[in-house]
PDB file of C-alpha atoms in Angstrom:
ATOM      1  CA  UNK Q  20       0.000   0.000   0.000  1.00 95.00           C
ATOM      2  CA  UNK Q  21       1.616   3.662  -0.663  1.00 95.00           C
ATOM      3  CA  UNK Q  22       1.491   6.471   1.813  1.00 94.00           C
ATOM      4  CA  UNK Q  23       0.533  10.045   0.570  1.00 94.00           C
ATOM      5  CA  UNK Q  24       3.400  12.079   1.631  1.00 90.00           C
ATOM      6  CA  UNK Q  25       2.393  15.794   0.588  1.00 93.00           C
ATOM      7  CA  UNK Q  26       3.406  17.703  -1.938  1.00 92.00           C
ATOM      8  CA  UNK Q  27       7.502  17.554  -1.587  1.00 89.00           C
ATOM      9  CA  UNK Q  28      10.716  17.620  -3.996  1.00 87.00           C
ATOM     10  CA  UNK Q  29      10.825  13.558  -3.713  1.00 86.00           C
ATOM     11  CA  UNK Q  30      12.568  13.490  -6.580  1.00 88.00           C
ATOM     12  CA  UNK Q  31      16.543  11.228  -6.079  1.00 88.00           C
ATOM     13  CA  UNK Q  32      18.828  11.012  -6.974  1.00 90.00           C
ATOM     14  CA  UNK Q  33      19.770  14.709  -7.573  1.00 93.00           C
ATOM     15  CA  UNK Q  34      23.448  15.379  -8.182  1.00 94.00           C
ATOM     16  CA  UNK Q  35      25.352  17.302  -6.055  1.00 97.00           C
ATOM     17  CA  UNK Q  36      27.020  19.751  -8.275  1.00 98.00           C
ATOM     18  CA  UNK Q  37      29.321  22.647  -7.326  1.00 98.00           C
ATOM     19  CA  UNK Q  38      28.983  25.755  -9.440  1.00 98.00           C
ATOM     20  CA  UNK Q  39      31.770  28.345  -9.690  1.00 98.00           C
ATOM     21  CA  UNK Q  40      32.455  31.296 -11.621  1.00 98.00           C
ATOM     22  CA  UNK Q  41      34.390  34.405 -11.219  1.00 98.00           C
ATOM     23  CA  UNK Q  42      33.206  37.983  -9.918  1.00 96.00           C
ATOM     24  CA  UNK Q  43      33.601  41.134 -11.500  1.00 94.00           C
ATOM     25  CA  UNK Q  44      37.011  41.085  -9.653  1.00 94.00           C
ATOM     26  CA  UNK Q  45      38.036  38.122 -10.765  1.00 96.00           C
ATOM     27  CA  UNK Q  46      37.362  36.206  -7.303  1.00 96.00           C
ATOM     28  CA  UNK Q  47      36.042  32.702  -7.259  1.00 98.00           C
ATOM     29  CA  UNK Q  48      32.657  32.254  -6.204  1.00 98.00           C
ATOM     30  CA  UNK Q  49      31.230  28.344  -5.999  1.00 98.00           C
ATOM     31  CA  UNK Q  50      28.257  27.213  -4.315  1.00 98.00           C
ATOM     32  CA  UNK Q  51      26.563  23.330  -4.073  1.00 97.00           C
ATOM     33  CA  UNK Q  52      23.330  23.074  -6.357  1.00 95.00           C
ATOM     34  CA  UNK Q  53      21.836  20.135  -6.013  1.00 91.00           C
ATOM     35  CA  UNK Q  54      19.062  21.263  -8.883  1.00 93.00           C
ATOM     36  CA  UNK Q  55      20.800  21.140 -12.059  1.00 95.00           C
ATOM     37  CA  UNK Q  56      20.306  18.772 -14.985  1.00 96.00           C
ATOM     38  CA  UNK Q  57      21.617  18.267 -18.796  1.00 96.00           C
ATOM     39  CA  UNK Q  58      19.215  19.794 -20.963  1.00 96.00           C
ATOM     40  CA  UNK Q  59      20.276  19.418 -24.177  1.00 95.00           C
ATOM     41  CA  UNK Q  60      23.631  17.931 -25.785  1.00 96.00           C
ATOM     42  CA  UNK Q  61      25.419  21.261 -25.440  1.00 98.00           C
ATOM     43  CA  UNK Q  62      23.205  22.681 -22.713  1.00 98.00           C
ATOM     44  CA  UNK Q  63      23.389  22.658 -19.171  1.00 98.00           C
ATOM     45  CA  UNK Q  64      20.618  24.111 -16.745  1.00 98.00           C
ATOM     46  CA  UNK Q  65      21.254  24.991 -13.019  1.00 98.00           C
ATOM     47  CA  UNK Q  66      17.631  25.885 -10.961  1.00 97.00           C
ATOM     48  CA  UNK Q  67      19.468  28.414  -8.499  1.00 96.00           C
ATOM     49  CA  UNK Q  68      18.017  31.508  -7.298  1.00 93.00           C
ATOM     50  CA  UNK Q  69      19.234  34.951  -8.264  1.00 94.00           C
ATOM     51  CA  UNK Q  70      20.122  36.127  -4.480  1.00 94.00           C
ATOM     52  CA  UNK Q  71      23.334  33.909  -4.566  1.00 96.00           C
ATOM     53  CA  UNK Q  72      26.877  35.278  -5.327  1.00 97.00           C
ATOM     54  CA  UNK Q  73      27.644  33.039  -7.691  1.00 98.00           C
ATOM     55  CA  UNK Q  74      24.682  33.577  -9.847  1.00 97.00           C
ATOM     56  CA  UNK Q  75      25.141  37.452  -9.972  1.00 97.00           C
ATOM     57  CA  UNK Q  76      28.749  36.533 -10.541  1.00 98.00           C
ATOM     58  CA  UNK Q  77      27.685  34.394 -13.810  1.00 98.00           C
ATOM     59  CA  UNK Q  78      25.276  36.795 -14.806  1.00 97.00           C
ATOM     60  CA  UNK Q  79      28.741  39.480 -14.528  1.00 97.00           C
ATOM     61  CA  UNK Q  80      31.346  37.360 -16.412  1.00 97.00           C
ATOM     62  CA  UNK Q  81      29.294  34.748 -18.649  1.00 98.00           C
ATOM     63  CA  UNK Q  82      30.777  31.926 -17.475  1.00 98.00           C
ATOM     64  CA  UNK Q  83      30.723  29.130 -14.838  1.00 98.00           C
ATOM     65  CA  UNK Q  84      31.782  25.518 -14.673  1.00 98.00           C
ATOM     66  CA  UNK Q  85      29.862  22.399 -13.111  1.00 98.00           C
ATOM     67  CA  UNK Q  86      31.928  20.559 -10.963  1.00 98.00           C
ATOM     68  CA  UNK Q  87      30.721  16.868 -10.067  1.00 98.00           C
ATOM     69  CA  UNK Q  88      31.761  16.165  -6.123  1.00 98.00           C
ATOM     70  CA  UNK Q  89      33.025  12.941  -5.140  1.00 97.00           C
ATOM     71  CA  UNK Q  90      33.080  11.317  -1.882  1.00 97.00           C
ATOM     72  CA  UNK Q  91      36.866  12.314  -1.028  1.00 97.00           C
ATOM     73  CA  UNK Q  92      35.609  16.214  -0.866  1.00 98.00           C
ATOM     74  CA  UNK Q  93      32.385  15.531   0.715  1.00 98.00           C
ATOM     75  CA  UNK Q  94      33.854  18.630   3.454  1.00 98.00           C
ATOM     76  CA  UNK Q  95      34.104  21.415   1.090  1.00 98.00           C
ATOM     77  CA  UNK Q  96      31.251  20.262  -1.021  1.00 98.00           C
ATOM     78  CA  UNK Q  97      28.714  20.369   1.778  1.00 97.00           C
ATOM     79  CA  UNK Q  98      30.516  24.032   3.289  1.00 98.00           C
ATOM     80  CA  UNK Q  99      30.011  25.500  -0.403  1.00 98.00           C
ATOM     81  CA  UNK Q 100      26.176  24.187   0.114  1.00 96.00           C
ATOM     82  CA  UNK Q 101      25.997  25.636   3.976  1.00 96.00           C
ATOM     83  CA  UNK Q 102      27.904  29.141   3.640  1.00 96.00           C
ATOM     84  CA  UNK Q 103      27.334  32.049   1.321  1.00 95.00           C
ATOM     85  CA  UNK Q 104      29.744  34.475  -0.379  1.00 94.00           C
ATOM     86  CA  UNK Q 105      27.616  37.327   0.393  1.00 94.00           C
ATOM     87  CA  UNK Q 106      28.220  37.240   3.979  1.00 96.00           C
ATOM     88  CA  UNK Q 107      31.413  35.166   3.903  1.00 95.00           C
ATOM     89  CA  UNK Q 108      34.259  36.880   1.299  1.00 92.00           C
ATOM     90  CA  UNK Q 109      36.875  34.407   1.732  1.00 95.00           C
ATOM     91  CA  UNK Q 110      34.447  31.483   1.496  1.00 97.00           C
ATOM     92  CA  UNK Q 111      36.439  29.552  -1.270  1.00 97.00           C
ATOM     93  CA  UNK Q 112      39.929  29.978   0.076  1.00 97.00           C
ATOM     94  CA  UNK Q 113      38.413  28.741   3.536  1.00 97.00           C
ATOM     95  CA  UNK Q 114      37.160  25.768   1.773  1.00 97.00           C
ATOM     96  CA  UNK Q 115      40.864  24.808   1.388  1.00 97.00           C
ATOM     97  CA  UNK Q 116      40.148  24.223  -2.521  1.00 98.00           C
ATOM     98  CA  UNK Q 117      42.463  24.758  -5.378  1.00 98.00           C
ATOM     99  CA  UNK Q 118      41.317  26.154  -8.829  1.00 98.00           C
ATOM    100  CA  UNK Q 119      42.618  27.139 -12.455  1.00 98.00           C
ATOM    101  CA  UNK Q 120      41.180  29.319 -14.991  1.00 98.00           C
ATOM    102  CA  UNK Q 121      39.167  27.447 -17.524  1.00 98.00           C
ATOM    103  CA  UNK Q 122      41.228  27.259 -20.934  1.00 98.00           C
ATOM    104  CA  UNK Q 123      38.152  27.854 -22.608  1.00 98.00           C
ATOM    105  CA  UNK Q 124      35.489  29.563 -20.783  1.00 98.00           C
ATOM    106  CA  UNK Q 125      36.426  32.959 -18.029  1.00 98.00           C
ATOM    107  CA  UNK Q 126      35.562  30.445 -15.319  1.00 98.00           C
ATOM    108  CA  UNK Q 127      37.410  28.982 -12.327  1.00 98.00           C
ATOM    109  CA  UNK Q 128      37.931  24.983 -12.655  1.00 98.00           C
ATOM    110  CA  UNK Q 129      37.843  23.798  -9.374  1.00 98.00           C
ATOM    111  CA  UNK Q 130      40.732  21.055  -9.753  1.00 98.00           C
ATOM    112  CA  UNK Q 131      39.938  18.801  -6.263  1.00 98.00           C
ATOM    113  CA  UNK Q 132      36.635  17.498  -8.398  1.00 98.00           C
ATOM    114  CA  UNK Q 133      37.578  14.950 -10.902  1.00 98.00           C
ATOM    115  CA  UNK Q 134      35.035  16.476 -13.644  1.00 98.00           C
ATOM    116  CA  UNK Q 135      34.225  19.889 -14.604  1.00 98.00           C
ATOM    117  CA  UNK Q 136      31.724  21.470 -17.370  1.00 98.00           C
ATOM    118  CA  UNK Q 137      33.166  24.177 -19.067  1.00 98.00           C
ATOM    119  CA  UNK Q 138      30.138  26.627 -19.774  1.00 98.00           C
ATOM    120  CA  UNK Q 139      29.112  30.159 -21.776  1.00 98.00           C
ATOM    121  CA  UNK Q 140      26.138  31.573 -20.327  1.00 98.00           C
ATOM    122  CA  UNK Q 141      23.358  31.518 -23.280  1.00 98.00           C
ATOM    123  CA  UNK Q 142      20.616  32.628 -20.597  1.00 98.00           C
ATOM    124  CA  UNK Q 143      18.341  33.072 -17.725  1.00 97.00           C
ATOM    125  CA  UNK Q 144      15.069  31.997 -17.946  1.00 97.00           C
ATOM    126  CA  UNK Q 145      12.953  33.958 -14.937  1.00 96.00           C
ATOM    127  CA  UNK Q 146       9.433  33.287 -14.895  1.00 96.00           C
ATOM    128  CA  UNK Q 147       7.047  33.690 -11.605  1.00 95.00           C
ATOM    129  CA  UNK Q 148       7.548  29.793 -10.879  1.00 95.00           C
ATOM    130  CA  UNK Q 149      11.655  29.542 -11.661  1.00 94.00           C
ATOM    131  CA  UNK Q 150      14.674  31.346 -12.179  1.00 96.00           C
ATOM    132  CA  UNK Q 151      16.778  29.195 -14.306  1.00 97.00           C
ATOM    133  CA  UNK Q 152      20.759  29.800 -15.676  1.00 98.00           C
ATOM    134  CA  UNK Q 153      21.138  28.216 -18.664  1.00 98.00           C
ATOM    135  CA  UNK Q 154      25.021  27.181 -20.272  1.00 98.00           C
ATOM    136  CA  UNK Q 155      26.484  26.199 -23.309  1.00 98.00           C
ATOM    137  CA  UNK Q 156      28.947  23.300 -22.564  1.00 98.00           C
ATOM    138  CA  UNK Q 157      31.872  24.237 -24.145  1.00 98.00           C
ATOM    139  CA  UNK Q 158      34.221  21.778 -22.666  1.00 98.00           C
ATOM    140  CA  UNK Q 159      33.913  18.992 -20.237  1.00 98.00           C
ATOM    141  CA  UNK Q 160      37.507  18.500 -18.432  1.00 98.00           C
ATOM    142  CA  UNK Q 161      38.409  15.367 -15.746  1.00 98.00           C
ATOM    143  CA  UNK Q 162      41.228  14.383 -14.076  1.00 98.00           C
ATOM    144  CA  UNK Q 163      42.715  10.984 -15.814  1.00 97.00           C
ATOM    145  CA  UNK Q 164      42.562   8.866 -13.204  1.00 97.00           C
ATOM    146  CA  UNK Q 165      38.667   8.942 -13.830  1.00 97.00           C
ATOM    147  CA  UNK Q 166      39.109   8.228 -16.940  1.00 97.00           C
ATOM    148  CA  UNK Q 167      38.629   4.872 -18.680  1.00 95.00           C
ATOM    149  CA  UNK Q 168      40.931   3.299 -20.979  1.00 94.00           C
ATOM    150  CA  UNK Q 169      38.462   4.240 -23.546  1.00 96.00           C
ATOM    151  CA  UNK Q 170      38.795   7.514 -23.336  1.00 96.00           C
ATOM    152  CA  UNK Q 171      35.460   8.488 -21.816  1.00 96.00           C
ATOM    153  CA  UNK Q 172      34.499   9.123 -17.729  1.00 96.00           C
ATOM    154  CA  UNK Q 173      33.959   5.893 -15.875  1.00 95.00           C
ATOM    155  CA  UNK Q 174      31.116   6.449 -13.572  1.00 94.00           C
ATOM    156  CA  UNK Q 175      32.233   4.006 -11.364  1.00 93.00           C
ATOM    157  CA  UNK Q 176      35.607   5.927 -10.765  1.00 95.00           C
ATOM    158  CA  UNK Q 177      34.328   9.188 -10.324  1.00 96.00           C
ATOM    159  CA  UNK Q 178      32.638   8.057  -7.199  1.00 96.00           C
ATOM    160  CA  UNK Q 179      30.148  10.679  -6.890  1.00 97.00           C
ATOM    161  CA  UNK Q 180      27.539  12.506  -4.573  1.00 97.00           C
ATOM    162  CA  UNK Q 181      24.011  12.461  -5.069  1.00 96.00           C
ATOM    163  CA  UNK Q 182      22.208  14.706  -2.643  1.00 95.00           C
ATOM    164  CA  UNK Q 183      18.800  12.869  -1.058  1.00 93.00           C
ATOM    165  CA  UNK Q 184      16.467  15.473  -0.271  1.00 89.00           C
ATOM    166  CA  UNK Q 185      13.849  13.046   2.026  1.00 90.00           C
ATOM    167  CA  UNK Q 186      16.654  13.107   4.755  1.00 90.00           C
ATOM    168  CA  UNK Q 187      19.114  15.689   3.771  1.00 91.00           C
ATOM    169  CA  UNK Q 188      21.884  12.954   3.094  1.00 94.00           C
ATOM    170  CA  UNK Q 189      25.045  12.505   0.893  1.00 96.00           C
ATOM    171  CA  UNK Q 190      24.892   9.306  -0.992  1.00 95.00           C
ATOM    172  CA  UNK Q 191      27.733   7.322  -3.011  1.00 94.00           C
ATOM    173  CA  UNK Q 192      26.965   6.701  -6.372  1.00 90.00           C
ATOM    174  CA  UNK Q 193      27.630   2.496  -6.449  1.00 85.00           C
ATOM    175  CA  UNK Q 194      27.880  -0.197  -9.223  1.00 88.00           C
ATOM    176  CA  UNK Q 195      26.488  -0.108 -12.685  1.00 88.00           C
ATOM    177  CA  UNK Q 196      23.601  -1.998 -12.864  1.00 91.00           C
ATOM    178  CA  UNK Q 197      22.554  -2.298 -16.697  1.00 93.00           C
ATOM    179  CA  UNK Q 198      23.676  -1.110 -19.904  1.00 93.00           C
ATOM    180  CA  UNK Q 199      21.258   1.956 -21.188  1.00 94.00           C
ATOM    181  CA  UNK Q 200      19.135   0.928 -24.584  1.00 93.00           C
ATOM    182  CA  UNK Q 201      19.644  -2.368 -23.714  1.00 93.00           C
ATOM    183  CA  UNK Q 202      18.362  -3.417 -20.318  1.00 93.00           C
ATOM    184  CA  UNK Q 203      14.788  -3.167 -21.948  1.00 94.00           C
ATOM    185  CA  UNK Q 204      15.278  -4.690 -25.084  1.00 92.00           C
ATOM    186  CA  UNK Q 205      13.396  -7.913 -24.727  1.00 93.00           C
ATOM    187  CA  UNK Q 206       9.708  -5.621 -24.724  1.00 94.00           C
ATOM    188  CA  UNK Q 207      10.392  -4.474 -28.038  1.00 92.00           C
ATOM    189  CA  UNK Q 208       9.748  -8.079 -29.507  1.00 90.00           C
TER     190      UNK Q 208
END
């Protein structure tokens, strides 16, 4: 039997995604969005409201990067997610974290995560129900030892976050368990 719950975000996993760009003088700002999603082969869309830093700083310079966290930086993940750069100016160097300006984009790369998403802003979408930054992936960078001998990102070796919203937890993302376009096969006959 289900339970009615109410009307709550009970959608998971959600990815726990650290944005960062630079301000107008060329300080890093990065904050944890949990509400962000691929929208497109080239497009990118974070759900994060304009009263944070780092979104007036993307709106400034035109560029951010996605950074996925992994379970070694769980600490500065969750701080970027708990403290804000409009009360707290030295909030990334207290984090401890290391960046490096984008080679394509004017955006910090945040080099503890093992992948980043090189992005132009294209827009903002504000309507009375969401205020949405939208980016043009440009370049997708990781460090090698995530990477597979095939030349792509091995999930499995990233070792991820995913954010769980029912409890407010930080999850590990675990073993591959099917192969996409595949696992369903047998109901097309």
């Amino acid at each position: 039997m289900r339970k009615n719950l109410g009307a709550q975000p009970a959608l998971f996993p959600m990815p726990v995604a650290i944005i960062a760009a630079y301000d107008a003088e060329g300080t890093v700002c990065a904050m944890n969005a949990a509400w962000a999603q691929i929208c497109g082969m080239d497009k990118i869309a974070l759900f994060i409201s304009e009263g944070h830093k780092t979104t007036a700083a993307i709106k400034e310079t035109k560029a951010f990067t996605v950074s996925i966290a992994d379970s070694a930086n769980i600490v500065p993940a969750d701080f970027f997610g708990i403290a804000t750069g409009n009360k707290m100016p030295d909030k990334f160097e207290r984090s401890g974290c290391t960046a490096v300006k984008s080679e394509f984009v004017n955006a910090p790369v945040i080099t503890d995560f093992p992948v980043a998403i090189e992005c132009e802003l294209a827009e903002v979408v504000k309507t009375e129900n969401m205020h949405c930054v939208v980016g043009k992936i440009v370049n997708a960078s990781a460090d090698e030892k995530v990477v597979g001998e095939d030349g792509k990102i091995d999930p499995e070796k990233v070792d991820a976050l995913i954010f769980d919203q029912f409890r407010s937890g930080y999850y590990k993302v675990g073993e591959k368990a099917g192969q996409a376009w595949n696992a369903g096969k047998e109901l097309m006959k």
